[in-house]
Amino acid sequence: MSEPSGILIKGGQVVNDDCSVISDVYMENGKIVEVGLDLRIPGGARVIDATDKLVMPGGIDTHTHMELEFMGTRAVDDFYIGTKAALAGGTTMILDFVIPEKGKSLLEAYDCWRSKADPKVCCDYSLHVAVTWWSDQVKKEMQTLAEEKGVNSFKMFMAYKDVFMLKDSELYAAFSHCKEAGAIAQVHAENGDLIAEGAKKMLSLGITGPEGHELCRPEEVEAEATQRAITIAHAVNCPLYVVHVMSKSAAKVVSNARRDGRVVFGEPIAAALGTDGTHCWHKDWAHAAGFVMGPPLRPDPSTPGYLMDLLANDDLSLTGTDNCTFSVCQKALGKDNFTKIPNGVNGVEDRMSVIWEKGVHSGKMDENRFVAVTSSNAAKIFNFYPQKGRIARNSDADVVIWDPKMTRRISAKTHHQAVDYNIFEGMECHGVPVVTISRGKVVYEEGRLTVPAGHGRFIHRKPFSEYVYKRIRQRDQVGKPTAVERKPYEGKVISV
Ligand code: URP
Ligand code: ZN
Ligand code: ZN
Ligand code: ZN
């Protein structure tokens, strides 16, 4: 039976990042047409009763790596399975990363990602592009990507030495060009040289298991790089976005920088908010390896609660997942050497529930802040607000109907992802997505997904997001250093 085009969601509490109000929502042809009470709607529209439920913007996952070829293998969640799983968890858009090899064209890599993703995605998506080397060609291609290809964010790696890592002078050049292009500079902030040395040291001590991954890159390795990236970005007055903030030390650096007035945003991920790195010390190798990702999940068990406090207080700004999934047999590439364990964990399906449980159910944040950190802030920073991240007339009809009283237990046995384990295994979560609507269609309901491959669309993002660039532009105007006017020096000068 074909879906009637109009959908009326009735009697729910509509939650945006600035208010919650009981209201009906009518949508048609992929857009929200009206929000209010006693709406007049055309006959034939489907009515969904949302009494005692919340009606929120669909989640936006700012950080995924679907089918990424990485560390000798390929992530098992592809753009089809991964985006279907996202929808089952109430997420209606992902931002994935194009990661060209060093020396390769950014534009060709972008085209390659588009051709993989476009036919498969079940929800809308957009792309960040990584800058893994520096040249005039890269500079030109960044400009083209920003002006013509809908990319306004570029990720630079300070780790993965000899693979993706840039040196400081290249970071300076890349950040400067992000600013010229009106893009946001993103960093993977870890000191790659120290990691390489630390890894050699751990192996020489006979530490070959997953715990070696964290031991060779303790918190200060992340915090130092975070501070360095902030310093370089400030030197060129470029907005900075720190992806996967994993430690208390790095989070404090971001938070202090924000308090010092820097235009910097920190992105904690579901993994770091919902679990911790103690698992990497587990006696069962496969269990321990499942939690290996970079920067590492930290063994300090107070980390998730601390990151959540900072997220609630706006010291950290929004959430992604870094969903980059490798099954146990792939992780086993590193069974005798932790440096060969493919880095990455799951999250795209469970992010919304984990953040509701640890953030809202715990009382750290209200439902409005939940919307801010799961969708609105992403849309504002990456420049597609209020097209997404808001329940309002003319916004995209990407909606999740959320039952805050219902609970579910996360398990690899029931998840929709391709990966064969789940880092949140056994976690009971209050807050369950009961209906997900993507592009105005019900795609998930009563535990069933009904969405074809290619249902999603690429979201073109323009440069110079006002939310980010207003302050940057003004600072450029008023903050220009000026020379002191003085008479020329006319005294003696030594001869050399
Ligand atoms: O472990 C991770 N984070 N894998 C994906 C690559 C990255 O650095 O984001
Ligand atoms: Zn990274
Ligand atoms: Zn464990
Ligand atoms: Zn990542």
Short mmCIF file of C-alpha atoms and ligand atoms in Angstrom, two decimals:
data_model
loop_
_atom_site.label_atom_id
_atom_site.label_comp_id
_atom_site.label_asym_id
_atom_site.label_seq_id
_atom_site.Cartn_x
_atom_site.Cartn_y
_atom_site.Cartn_z
CA MET A 1 0.00 0.00 0.00
CA SER A 2 1.55 3.35 -0.93
CA GLU A 3 1.99 5.89 1.82
CA PRO A 4 -0.40 8.87 1.64
CA SER A 5 1.68 11.96 0.99
CA GLY A 6 0.59 14.01 4.01
CA ILE A 7 1.30 13.03 7.60
CA LEU A 8 -0.20 14.66 10.69
CA ILE A 9 1.55 13.99 13.98
CA LYS A 10 -1.04 14.76 16.62
CA GLY A 11 -0.89 15.63 20.29
CA GLY A 12 2.83 15.32 20.88
CA GLN A 13 5.18 17.65 22.68
CA VAL A 14 7.19 19.39 19.97
CA VAL A 15 10.75 19.90 21.18
CA ASN A 16 13.18 22.37 19.64
CA ASP A 17 16.46 23.57 21.10
CA ASP A 18 14.79 26.67 22.58
CA CYS A 19 11.36 25.46 23.72
CA SER A 20 8.91 22.61 24.11
CA VAL A 21 5.23 22.99 23.30
CA ILE A 22 2.26 20.66 22.80
CA SER A 23 1.48 20.97 19.13
CA ASP A 24 0.48 19.09 16.00
CA VAL A 25 2.84 18.85 13.04
CA TYR A 26 1.66 18.46 9.45
CA MET A 27 4.07 17.50 6.68
CA GLU A 28 3.79 16.97 2.96
CA ASN A 29 6.21 16.37 0.08
CA GLY A 30 9.20 16.07 2.36
CA LYS A 31 8.66 19.37 4.17
CA ILE A 32 6.97 20.46 7.38
CA VAL A 33 3.99 22.52 6.26
CA GLU A 34 2.47 23.63 9.55
CA VAL A 35 3.06 23.42 13.29
CA GLY A 36 0.18 24.36 15.61
CA LEU A 37 -3.09 23.24 17.13
CA ASP A 38 -6.33 22.44 15.29
CA LEU A 39 -4.62 22.36 11.92
CA ARG A 40 -6.80 22.01 8.86
CA ILE A 41 -5.35 19.23 6.82
CA PRO A 42 -6.30 17.66 3.49
CA GLY A 43 -8.30 14.42 3.53
CA GLY A 44 -6.30 11.23 3.08
CA ALA A 45 -3.45 12.33 5.29
CA ARG A 46 -2.14 9.75 7.67
CA VAL A 47 -2.60 10.64 11.36
CA ILE A 48 -0.05 9.48 13.92
CA ASP A 49 -1.03 9.84 17.57
CA ALA A 50 1.93 11.18 19.57
CA THR A 51 0.16 11.72 22.90
CA ASP A 52 2.71 11.50 25.77
CA LYS A 53 5.52 11.38 23.24
CA LEU A 54 8.09 13.93 22.14
CA VAL A 55 8.31 15.11 18.55
CA MET A 56 11.89 16.13 17.83
CA PRO A 57 14.12 16.91 14.86
CA GLY A 58 15.73 13.71 13.59
CA GLY A 59 19.24 13.23 14.88
CA ILE A 60 22.24 14.46 12.89
CA ASP A 61 25.36 12.35 13.37
CA THR A 62 28.29 14.65 12.61
CA HIS A 63 30.91 11.93 12.32
CA THR A 64 30.71 8.59 10.52
CA HIS A 65 32.97 6.42 8.37
CA MET A 66 30.72 4.11 6.38
CA GLU A 67 32.59 1.44 4.38
CA LEU A 68 35.90 3.20 5.04
CA GLU A 69 38.98 1.37 3.78
CA PHE A 70 41.32 1.70 6.70
CA MET A 71 44.23 -0.17 8.30
CA GLY A 72 44.14 -2.97 5.74
CA THR A 73 40.41 -3.66 5.73
CA ARG A 74 37.01 -2.07 5.13
CA ALA A 75 34.44 -0.92 7.71
CA VAL A 76 31.50 -3.36 7.64
CA ASP A 77 28.69 -0.84 7.93
CA ASP A 78 28.26 0.42 4.40
CA PHE A 79 26.16 3.42 3.37
CA TYR A 80 23.07 1.21 3.11
CA ILE A 81 23.25 -0.75 6.36
CA GLY A 82 24.77 2.13 8.29
CA THR A 83 22.12 4.67 7.34
CA LYS A 84 19.30 2.15 7.91
CA ALA A 85 20.67 1.54 11.39
CA ALA A 86 20.85 5.32 11.90
CA LEU A 87 17.13 5.62 11.10
CA ALA A 88 16.26 2.81 13.52
CA GLY A 89 17.94 4.88 16.22
CA GLY A 90 16.19 8.15 15.35
CA THR A 91 19.02 9.69 13.31
CA THR A 92 17.96 11.11 9.95
CA MET A 93 21.22 12.54 8.64
CA ILE A 94 24.89 11.63 8.78
CA LEU A 95 28.03 13.54 7.89
CA ASP A 96 30.66 11.14 6.60
CA PHE A 97 34.33 11.76 5.85
CA VAL A 98 36.00 11.60 2.45
CA ILE A 99 39.61 10.62 3.23
CA PRO A 100 41.91 10.79 0.19
CA GLU A 101 45.30 9.06 0.37
CA LYS A 102 48.33 11.34 0.59
CA GLY A 103 49.15 12.69 -2.86
CA LYS A 104 45.69 11.91 -4.27
CA SER A 105 43.10 14.35 -5.60
CA LEU A 106 40.48 15.55 -3.10
CA LEU A 107 37.97 16.03 -5.91
CA GLU A 108 38.42 12.51 -7.24
CA ALA A 109 38.05 11.11 -3.72
CA TYR A 110 34.89 13.20 -3.25
CA ASP A 111 33.42 11.86 -6.52
CA CYS A 112 34.29 8.34 -5.47
CA TRP A 113 32.51 8.78 -2.09
CA ARG A 114 29.48 10.30 -3.81
CA SER A 115 29.24 7.40 -6.24
CA LYS A 116 29.43 4.90 -3.39
CA ALA A 117 26.99 6.72 -1.13
CA ASP A 118 24.33 8.20 -3.44
CA PRO A 119 22.71 4.93 -4.54
CA LYS A 120 22.86 3.39 -1.07
CA VAL A 121 21.96 6.00 1.53
CA CYS A 122 18.63 5.56 3.31
CA CYS A 123 18.78 8.97 4.99
CA ASP A 124 20.15 12.34 3.95
CA TYR A 125 23.89 12.81 4.21
CA SER A 126 26.69 15.25 3.61
CA LEU A 127 30.47 14.99 3.41
CA HIS A 128 33.45 16.47 5.22
CA VAL A 129 36.71 16.13 3.28
CA ALA A 130 40.08 15.31 4.86
CA VAL A 131 43.24 17.19 3.90
CA THR A 132 45.98 14.57 4.23
CA TRP A 133 48.73 16.38 2.31
CA TRP A 134 49.43 19.92 1.20
CA SER A 135 50.09 21.47 -2.22
CA ASP A 136 48.71 24.13 -4.56
CA GLN A 137 46.46 21.48 -6.07
CA VAL A 138 44.96 20.69 -2.64
CA LYS A 139 44.40 24.39 -2.05
CA LYS A 140 42.57 24.79 -5.37
CA GLU A 141 40.52 21.68 -4.79
CA MET A 142 39.46 22.86 -1.32
CA GLN A 143 38.17 26.05 -2.97
CA THR A 144 36.24 24.08 -5.59
CA LEU A 145 34.77 21.79 -2.95
CA ALA A 146 33.61 24.78 -0.91
CA GLU A 147 32.29 26.81 -3.85
CA GLU A 148 30.74 24.07 -5.99
CA LYS A 149 30.50 20.75 -4.20
CA GLY A 150 28.66 21.51 -0.98
CA VAL A 151 31.59 20.93 1.40
CA ASN A 152 32.23 23.50 4.14
CA SER A 153 34.35 21.46 6.55
CA PHE A 154 37.81 19.92 6.18
CA LYS A 155 39.44 17.50 8.58
CA MET A 156 43.15 17.60 9.29
CA PHE A 157 44.92 14.75 11.10
CA MET A 158 47.63 15.44 13.68
CA ALA A 159 48.05 11.66 14.11
CA TYR A 160 48.51 8.59 11.87
CA LYS A 161 52.13 9.51 11.12
CA ASP A 162 53.18 8.93 7.49
CA VAL A 163 49.58 8.08 6.56
CA PHE A 164 47.31 11.08 7.11
CA MET A 165 49.28 13.31 9.48
CA LEU A 166 50.11 16.94 8.63
CA LYS A 167 52.94 18.89 10.22
CA ASP A 168 52.31 22.23 11.94
CA SER A 169 53.29 24.37 8.95
CA GLU A 170 50.83 22.38 6.81
CA LEU A 171 48.13 22.79 9.44
CA TYR A 172 48.78 26.51 9.34
CA ALA A 173 48.38 26.55 5.55
CA ALA A 174 45.30 24.34 5.61
CA PHE A 175 43.59 26.37 8.38
CA SER A 176 44.40 29.59 6.50
CA HIS A 177 42.79 28.18 3.42
CA CYS A 178 39.74 26.92 5.30
CA LYS A 179 39.23 30.47 6.41
CA GLU A 180 39.60 31.90 2.90
CA ALA A 181 37.09 29.35 1.65
CA GLY A 182 34.63 30.00 4.50
CA ALA A 183 34.99 26.48 5.85
CA ILE A 184 35.38 25.03 9.31
CA ALA A 185 38.73 23.43 10.11
CA GLN A 186 38.30 20.10 11.88
CA VAL A 187 41.13 18.33 13.66
CA HIS A 188 41.90 14.84 14.83
CA ALA A 189 43.98 16.10 17.74
CA GLU A 190 46.67 13.67 18.89
CA ASN A 191 50.44 14.04 18.73
CA GLY A 192 51.34 11.51 16.02
CA ASP A 193 55.09 11.60 16.72
CA LEU A 194 54.59 10.77 20.40
CA ILE A 195 52.17 7.97 19.50
CA ALA A 196 54.76 6.40 17.18
CA GLU A 197 57.42 6.54 19.91
CA GLY A 198 54.98 5.33 22.58
CA ALA A 199 53.93 2.37 20.45
CA LYS A 200 57.56 1.27 19.98
CA LYS A 201 58.10 1.54 23.73
CA MET A 202 55.03 -0.54 24.63
CA LEU A 203 55.94 -3.27 22.14
CA SER A 204 59.50 -3.35 23.49
CA LEU A 205 58.03 -3.89 26.96
CA GLY A 206 56.13 -6.90 25.64
CA ILE A 207 52.77 -5.11 25.74
CA THR A 208 51.12 -6.28 22.52
CA GLY A 209 47.42 -6.36 23.57
CA PRO A 210 44.70 -3.70 23.19
CA GLU A 211 45.70 -1.96 26.44
CA GLY A 212 48.92 -0.93 24.65
CA HIS A 213 46.82 1.29 22.37
CA GLU A 214 45.88 3.61 25.25
CA LEU A 215 49.17 3.26 27.11
CA CYS A 216 51.11 4.59 24.12
CA ARG A 217 48.92 7.67 23.81
CA PRO A 218 47.84 8.88 27.26
CA GLU A 219 45.52 11.85 27.74
CA GLU A 220 48.23 14.51 27.51
CA VAL A 221 49.06 13.37 23.97
CA GLU A 222 45.50 14.34 23.02
CA ALA A 223 45.43 17.49 25.17
CA GLU A 224 48.73 18.80 23.77
CA ALA A 225 47.57 18.43 20.18
CA THR A 226 44.21 20.00 21.02
CA GLN A 227 45.96 23.05 22.49
CA ARG A 228 48.35 23.23 19.52
CA ALA A 229 45.47 23.12 17.02
CA ILE A 230 43.63 25.86 18.92
CA THR A 231 46.79 28.01 18.93
CA ILE A 232 47.35 27.57 15.19
CA ALA A 233 43.68 28.24 14.39
CA HIS A 234 43.74 31.38 16.54
CA ALA A 235 46.87 32.61 14.77
CA VAL A 236 44.89 32.74 11.52
CA ASN A 237 41.49 33.50 13.09
CA CYS A 238 39.99 30.33 11.67
CA PRO A 239 37.05 28.56 13.36
CA LEU A 240 38.07 25.18 14.74
CA TYR A 241 36.09 22.03 15.39
CA VAL A 242 37.77 19.32 17.46
CA VAL A 243 36.37 15.95 16.41
CA HIS A 244 36.08 13.05 18.86
CA VAL A 245 37.07 14.75 22.13
CA MET A 246 37.86 11.62 24.14
CA SER A 247 39.52 12.69 27.40
CA LYS A 248 38.89 14.97 30.34
CA SER A 249 42.25 16.65 29.63
CA ALA A 250 41.37 17.49 26.01
CA ALA A 251 37.85 18.56 26.98
CA LYS A 252 39.31 20.97 29.55
CA VAL A 253 41.52 22.48 26.84
CA VAL A 254 38.48 23.07 24.59
CA SER A 255 36.44 24.42 27.45
CA ASN A 256 39.19 26.84 28.57
CA ALA A 257 39.66 28.04 25.00
CA ARG A 258 35.94 28.77 24.70
CA ARG A 259 36.08 30.69 27.97
CA ASP A 260 39.04 32.63 26.53
CA GLY A 261 36.81 33.59 23.62
CA ARG A 262 38.15 31.26 20.95
CA VAL A 263 35.80 30.16 18.15
CA VAL A 264 36.20 26.46 18.85
CA PHE A 265 33.70 23.62 19.05
CA GLY A 266 34.21 20.25 20.73
CA GLU A 267 32.51 17.07 19.58
CA PRO A 268 32.33 14.23 22.11
CA ILE A 269 31.08 10.97 20.64
CA ALA A 270 28.52 8.47 21.89
CA ALA A 271 31.26 5.95 22.75
CA ALA A 272 33.05 8.34 25.10
CA LEU A 273 29.77 9.49 26.69
CA GLY A 274 28.39 5.99 27.14
CA THR A 275 31.32 3.73 27.97
CA ASP A 276 35.02 3.85 28.83
CA GLY A 277 38.42 2.42 28.07
CA THR A 278 38.63 -0.01 31.00
CA HIS A 279 37.29 -2.62 28.56
CA CYS A 280 40.64 -2.57 26.72
CA TRP A 281 42.13 -4.27 29.79
CA HIS A 282 39.59 -7.12 29.60
CA LYS A 283 41.11 -10.63 29.71
CA ASP A 284 39.20 -11.68 26.61
CA TRP A 285 41.25 -10.29 23.68
CA ALA A 286 38.28 -9.96 21.31
CA HIS A 287 36.23 -8.03 23.87
CA ALA A 288 39.15 -5.70 24.59
CA ALA A 289 39.96 -5.13 20.90
CA GLY A 290 36.36 -4.16 20.21
CA PHE A 291 36.90 -0.91 22.14
CA VAL A 292 40.06 0.17 20.29
CA MET A 293 39.66 3.49 18.53
CA GLY A 294 41.69 6.67 18.21
CA PRO A 295 41.96 8.78 20.28
CA PRO A 296 41.37 6.00 22.77
CA LEU A 297 38.48 5.55 25.14
CA ARG A 298 40.01 6.47 28.48
CA PRO A 299 40.40 4.04 31.39
CA ASP A 300 39.46 6.80 33.88
CA PRO A 301 35.85 5.75 34.60
CA SER A 302 34.82 9.31 35.50
CA THR A 303 35.40 10.41 31.86
CA PRO A 304 31.91 9.78 30.40
CA GLY A 305 30.12 11.68 33.19
CA TYR A 306 32.59 14.55 32.95
CA LEU A 307 32.21 14.87 29.17
CA MET A 308 28.43 14.80 29.59
CA ASP A 309 28.60 17.63 32.15
CA LEU A 310 30.60 19.73 29.71
CA LEU A 311 28.20 18.89 26.91
CA ALA A 312 25.26 19.92 29.06
CA ASN A 313 26.94 23.25 29.90
CA ASP A 314 27.91 24.12 26.31
CA ASP A 315 31.64 23.73 26.99
CA LEU A 316 31.30 20.98 24.39
CA SER A 317 28.90 21.69 21.57
CA LEU A 318 27.41 18.67 19.84
CA THR A 319 27.73 14.94 19.32
CA GLY A 320 28.72 12.46 16.65
CA THR A 321 29.72 8.81 16.84
CA ASP A 322 32.87 8.21 14.75
CA ASN A 323 30.96 5.10 13.66
CA CYS A 324 33.72 3.06 11.99
CA THR A 325 32.94 -0.57 12.53
CA PHE A 326 35.15 -3.63 12.18
CA SER A 327 33.97 -7.09 13.16
CA VAL A 328 36.01 -9.23 15.52
CA CYS A 329 37.75 -11.14 12.70
CA GLN A 330 38.90 -7.80 11.26
CA LYS A 331 40.06 -6.51 14.64
CA ALA A 332 42.06 -9.77 14.80
CA LEU A 333 44.51 -8.36 12.22
CA GLY A 334 46.13 -6.98 15.37
CA LYS A 335 45.93 -10.08 17.54
CA ASP A 336 49.70 -10.04 18.17
CA ASN A 337 50.29 -6.30 17.86
CA PHE A 338 47.86 -3.61 19.03
CA THR A 339 49.12 -1.14 16.41
CA LYS A 340 47.51 -3.33 13.73
CA ILE A 341 44.02 -3.45 15.31
CA PRO A 342 41.74 -1.48 12.94
CA ASN A 343 40.63 1.57 14.90
CA GLY A 344 36.92 2.19 15.28
CA VAL A 345 33.71 1.50 17.18
CA ASN A 346 29.94 1.56 16.59
CA GLY A 347 27.47 4.26 17.62
CA VAL A 348 25.35 5.49 14.72
CA GLU A 349 22.30 3.49 15.83
CA ASP A 350 22.57 4.03 19.56
CA ARG A 351 23.81 7.62 19.91
CA MET A 352 20.38 9.15 20.56
CA SER A 353 19.41 6.58 23.21
CA VAL A 354 22.81 6.70 24.93
CA ILE A 355 22.71 10.50 25.15
CA TRP A 356 19.12 10.49 26.37
CA GLU A 357 20.00 7.92 29.04
CA LYS A 358 23.27 9.47 30.26
CA GLY A 359 22.27 13.07 29.60
CA VAL A 360 18.53 13.57 30.00
CA HIS A 361 17.43 10.62 32.12
CA SER A 362 20.34 11.33 34.48
CA GLY A 363 19.10 14.93 34.89
CA LYS A 364 22.21 16.57 33.42
CA MET A 365 20.38 18.20 30.51
CA ASP A 366 16.79 18.88 29.49
CA GLU A 367 15.13 17.75 26.29
CA ASN A 368 15.90 21.08 24.61
CA ARG A 369 19.62 20.73 25.18
CA PHE A 370 19.27 17.16 23.91
CA VAL A 371 17.94 18.52 20.62
CA ALA A 372 20.73 21.12 20.52
CA VAL A 373 23.48 18.53 20.93
CA THR A 374 21.96 15.84 18.73
CA SER A 375 20.82 17.95 15.76
CA SER A 376 20.39 21.77 15.92
CA ASN A 377 23.97 22.73 16.72
CA ALA A 378 25.25 20.48 13.93
CA ALA A 379 22.89 22.17 11.48
CA LYS A 380 23.96 25.63 12.68
CA ILE A 381 27.73 24.99 12.62
CA PHE A 382 27.68 23.16 9.28
CA ASN A 383 25.24 25.65 7.74
CA PHE A 384 21.98 23.88 7.00
CA TYR A 385 19.82 25.35 9.76
CA PRO A 386 16.84 25.61 9.93
CA GLN A 387 16.49 23.29 6.93
CA LYS A 388 17.32 20.60 9.46
CA GLY A 389 17.64 20.55 13.24
CA ARG A 390 14.30 22.28 13.81
CA ILE A 391 10.61 21.40 13.82
CA ALA A 392 9.17 24.41 12.01
CA ARG A 393 7.30 25.36 8.87
CA ASN A 394 9.48 24.83 5.76
CA SER A 395 12.03 22.69 7.56
CA ASP A 396 12.75 19.24 6.16
CA ALA A 397 10.33 16.59 7.42
CA ASP A 398 13.05 14.66 9.26
CA VAL A 399 11.40 13.84 12.56
CA VAL A 400 11.68 11.36 15.38
CA ILE A 401 8.80 10.51 17.68
CA TRP A 402 10.40 9.68 20.99
CA ASP A 403 8.94 7.81 23.93
CA PRO A 404 10.84 9.06 26.97
CA LYS A 405 9.25 6.46 29.28
CA MET A 406 9.90 3.38 27.19
CA THR A 407 13.14 1.48 27.70
CA ARG A 408 15.23 -0.77 25.51
CA ARG A 409 18.36 -2.84 26.10
CA ILE A 410 21.13 -2.41 23.56
CA SER A 411 22.51 -5.61 22.09
CA ALA A 412 24.38 -6.81 19.02
CA LYS A 413 21.70 -9.51 18.81
CA THR A 414 19.03 -6.93 17.99
CA HIS A 415 20.90 -4.01 16.46
CA HIS A 416 20.64 -3.23 12.74
CA GLN A 417 24.33 -2.64 12.15
CA ALA A 418 26.55 -5.11 10.30
CA VAL A 419 29.19 -5.27 13.02
CA ASP A 420 29.10 -8.40 15.17
CA TYR A 421 29.40 -6.80 18.62
CA ASN A 422 28.21 -3.62 20.31
CA ILE A 423 30.30 -1.53 22.72
CA PHE A 424 27.08 -0.65 24.60
CA GLU A 425 26.03 -4.30 24.97
CA GLY A 426 23.53 -4.73 27.80
CA MET A 427 22.98 -1.01 28.47
CA GLU A 428 19.40 -0.25 29.41
CA CYS A 429 18.26 3.04 27.89
CA HIS A 430 15.21 5.09 28.75
CA GLY A 431 14.08 6.95 25.67
CA VAL A 432 13.19 5.00 22.57
CA PRO A 433 12.57 6.20 19.01
CA VAL A 434 9.15 4.79 18.17
CA VAL A 435 8.69 6.36 14.73
CA THR A 436 11.33 7.86 12.44
CA ILE A 437 10.30 10.03 9.50
CA SER A 438 12.85 10.84 6.81
CA ARG A 439 12.08 13.21 3.92
CA GLY A 440 8.41 13.08 4.92
CA LYS A 441 8.11 9.27 4.83
CA VAL A 442 7.69 6.93 7.76
CA VAL A 443 10.79 4.78 7.47
CA TYR A 444 10.85 3.16 10.91
CA GLU A 445 7.86 2.13 12.97
CA GLU A 446 7.04 -0.60 15.48
CA GLY A 447 10.57 -1.88 15.19
CA ARG A 448 10.36 -2.27 11.41
CA LEU A 449 12.39 -0.46 8.78
CA THR A 450 10.73 0.25 5.44
CA VAL A 451 13.15 2.27 3.40
CA PRO A 452 14.79 1.62 0.05
CA ALA A 453 18.45 2.20 -0.76
CA GLY A 454 18.88 5.65 -2.28
CA HIS A 455 15.98 7.22 -0.35
CA GLY A 456 18.41 9.76 1.13
CA ARG A 457 19.91 12.75 -0.69
CA PHE A 458 23.21 14.58 -0.57
CA ILE A 459 22.86 17.83 1.37
CA HIS A 460 24.80 20.66 -0.22
CA ARG A 461 26.31 22.96 2.43
CA LYS A 462 27.30 26.51 1.59
CA PRO A 463 30.45 28.13 2.99
CA PHE A 464 30.54 30.99 5.52
CA SER A 465 28.04 29.66 8.04
CA GLU A 466 26.76 32.78 9.81
CA TYR A 467 26.69 30.93 13.13
CA VAL A 468 30.45 30.51 12.87
CA TYR A 469 31.69 33.26 10.57
CA LYS A 470 29.91 36.35 11.91
CA ARG A 471 32.34 36.55 14.81
CA ILE A 472 35.32 35.62 12.63
CA ARG A 473 34.60 38.40 10.11
CA GLN A 474 34.06 41.00 12.79
CA ARG A 475 37.31 40.05 14.53
CA ASP A 476 39.16 40.44 11.24
CA GLN A 477 37.76 43.93 10.87
CA VAL A 478 38.36 45.22 14.36
CA GLY A 479 41.33 43.13 15.39
CA LYS A 480 43.87 44.01 12.69
CA PRO A 481 47.28 44.72 14.21
CA THR A 482 48.51 48.21 13.31
CA ALA A 483 52.01 49.60 13.15
CA VAL A 484 53.11 52.33 15.58
CA GLU A 485 53.73 55.61 13.75
CA ARG A 486 57.14 57.02 14.62
CA LYS A 487 59.88 59.16 13.15
CA PRO A 488 62.60 57.20 11.40
CA TYR A 489 65.58 56.28 13.54
CA GLU A 490 68.44 58.53 12.60
CA GLY A 491 71.15 57.46 15.01
CA LYS A 492 74.12 55.21 14.49
CA VAL A 493 73.86 51.66 13.14
CA ILE A 494 76.71 49.23 13.63
CA SER A 495 78.26 47.83 10.49
CA VAL A 496 78.20 44.04 10.05
O1 URP B 1 39.32 5.10 15.52
C1 URP B 1 38.86 5.89 14.70
N1 URP B 1 38.60 7.10 15.13
N2 URP B 1 38.64 5.51 13.43
C2 URP B 1 38.22 6.32 12.37
C3 URP B 1 39.24 7.27 11.87
C4 URP B 1 39.27 8.57 12.64
O2 URP B 1 40.34 8.98 13.07
O3 URP B 1 38.27 9.22 12.82
ZN ZN B 2 39.87 11.01 13.66
ZN ZN B 3 34.25 -5.13 29.10
ZN ZN B 4 36.50 9.54 12.64
#
